CSV table of C-alpha atoms in Angstrom, one decimal:
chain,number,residue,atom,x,y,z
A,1325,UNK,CA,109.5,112.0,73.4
A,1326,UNK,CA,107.3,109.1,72.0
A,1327,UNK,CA,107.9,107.7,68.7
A,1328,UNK,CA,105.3,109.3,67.1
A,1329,UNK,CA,106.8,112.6,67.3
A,1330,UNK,CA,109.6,112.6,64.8
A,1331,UNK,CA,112.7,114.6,66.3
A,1332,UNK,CA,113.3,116.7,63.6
A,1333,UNK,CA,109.2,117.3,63.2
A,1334,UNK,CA,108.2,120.6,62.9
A,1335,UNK,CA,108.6,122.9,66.0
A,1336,UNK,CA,104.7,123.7,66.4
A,1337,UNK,CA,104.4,119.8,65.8
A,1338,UNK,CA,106.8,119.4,69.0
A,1339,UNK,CA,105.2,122.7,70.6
A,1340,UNK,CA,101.8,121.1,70.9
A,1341,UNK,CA,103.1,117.5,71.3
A,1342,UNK,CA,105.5,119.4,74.9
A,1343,UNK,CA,102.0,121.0,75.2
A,1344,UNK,CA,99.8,117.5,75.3
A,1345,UNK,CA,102.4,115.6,77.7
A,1346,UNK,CA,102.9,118.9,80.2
A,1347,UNK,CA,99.0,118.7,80.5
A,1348,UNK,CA,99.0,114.8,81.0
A,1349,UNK,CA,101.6,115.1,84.0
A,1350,UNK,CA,99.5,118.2,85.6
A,1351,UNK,CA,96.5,115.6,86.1
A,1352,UNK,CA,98.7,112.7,87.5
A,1353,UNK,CA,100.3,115.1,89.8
A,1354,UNK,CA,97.0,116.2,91.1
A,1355,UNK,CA,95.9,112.7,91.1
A,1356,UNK,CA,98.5,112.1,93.6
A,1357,UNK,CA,98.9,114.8,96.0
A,1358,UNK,CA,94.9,113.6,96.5
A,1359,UNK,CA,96.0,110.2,97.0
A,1360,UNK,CA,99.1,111.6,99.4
A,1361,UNK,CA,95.9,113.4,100.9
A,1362,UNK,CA,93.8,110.3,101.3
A,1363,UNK,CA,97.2,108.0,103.1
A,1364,UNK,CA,97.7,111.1,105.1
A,1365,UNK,CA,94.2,111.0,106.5
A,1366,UNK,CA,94.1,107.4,107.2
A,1367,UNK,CA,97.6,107.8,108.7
A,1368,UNK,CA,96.1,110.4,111.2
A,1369,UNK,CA,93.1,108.0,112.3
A,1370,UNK,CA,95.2,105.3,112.3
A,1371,UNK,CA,97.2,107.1,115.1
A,1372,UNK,CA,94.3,108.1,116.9
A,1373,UNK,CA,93.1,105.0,117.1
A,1374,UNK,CA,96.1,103.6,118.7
A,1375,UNK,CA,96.2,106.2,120.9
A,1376,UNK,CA,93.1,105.6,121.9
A,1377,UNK,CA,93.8,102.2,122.7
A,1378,UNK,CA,96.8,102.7,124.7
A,1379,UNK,CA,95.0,105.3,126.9
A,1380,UNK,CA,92.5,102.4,127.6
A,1381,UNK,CA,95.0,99.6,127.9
A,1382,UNK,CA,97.1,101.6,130.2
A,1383,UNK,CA,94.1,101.5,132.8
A,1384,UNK,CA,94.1,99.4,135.9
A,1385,UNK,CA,91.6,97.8,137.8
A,1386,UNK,CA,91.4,100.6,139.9
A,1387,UNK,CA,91.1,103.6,137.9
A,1388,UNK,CA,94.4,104.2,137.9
A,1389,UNK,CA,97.6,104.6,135.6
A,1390,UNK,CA,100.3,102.8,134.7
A,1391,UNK,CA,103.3,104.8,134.1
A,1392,UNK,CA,104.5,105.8,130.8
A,1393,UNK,CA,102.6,108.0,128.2
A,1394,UNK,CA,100.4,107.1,125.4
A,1395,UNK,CA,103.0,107.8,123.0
A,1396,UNK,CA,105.3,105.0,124.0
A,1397,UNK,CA,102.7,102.3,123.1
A,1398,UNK,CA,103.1,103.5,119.3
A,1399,UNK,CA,104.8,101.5,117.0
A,1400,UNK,CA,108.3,103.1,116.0
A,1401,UNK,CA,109.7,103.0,112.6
């Protein structure tokens, strides 16, 4: 509780004051499962990029393959 609610205020005081901080959290918990959202979509490109970029750094001269899937070029962690 902040200062400005006194403990021993009255209970509809406290009610609304509960009410007021429950409402406050609500909206930076939204605010950052869309921000989760946002890093989890970047994340995802991110990782299609560098697959991308293996597949095409994994190609020879000839057209061919080198051994070992894209996967392995991916940073671990």
């Amino acid at each position: 509780m902040s200062r400005s609610v006194d403990l021993q205020a009255d209970p509809a005081t406290v009610a609304a004051w509960l009410t007021a901080e429950a409402t406050a959290l609500e909206g930076r918990l939204r605010q950052l499962r869309e921000a989760v959202q946002v890093v989890n979509t970047r994340i995802a490109s991110i990782a299609e990029s560098l697959q991308t970029l293996s597949v095409s750094t994994t190609t020879d001269g000839e057209g061919g393959h080198r051994s070992g899937s894209p996967e392995d070029a991916l940073p671990r962690g």
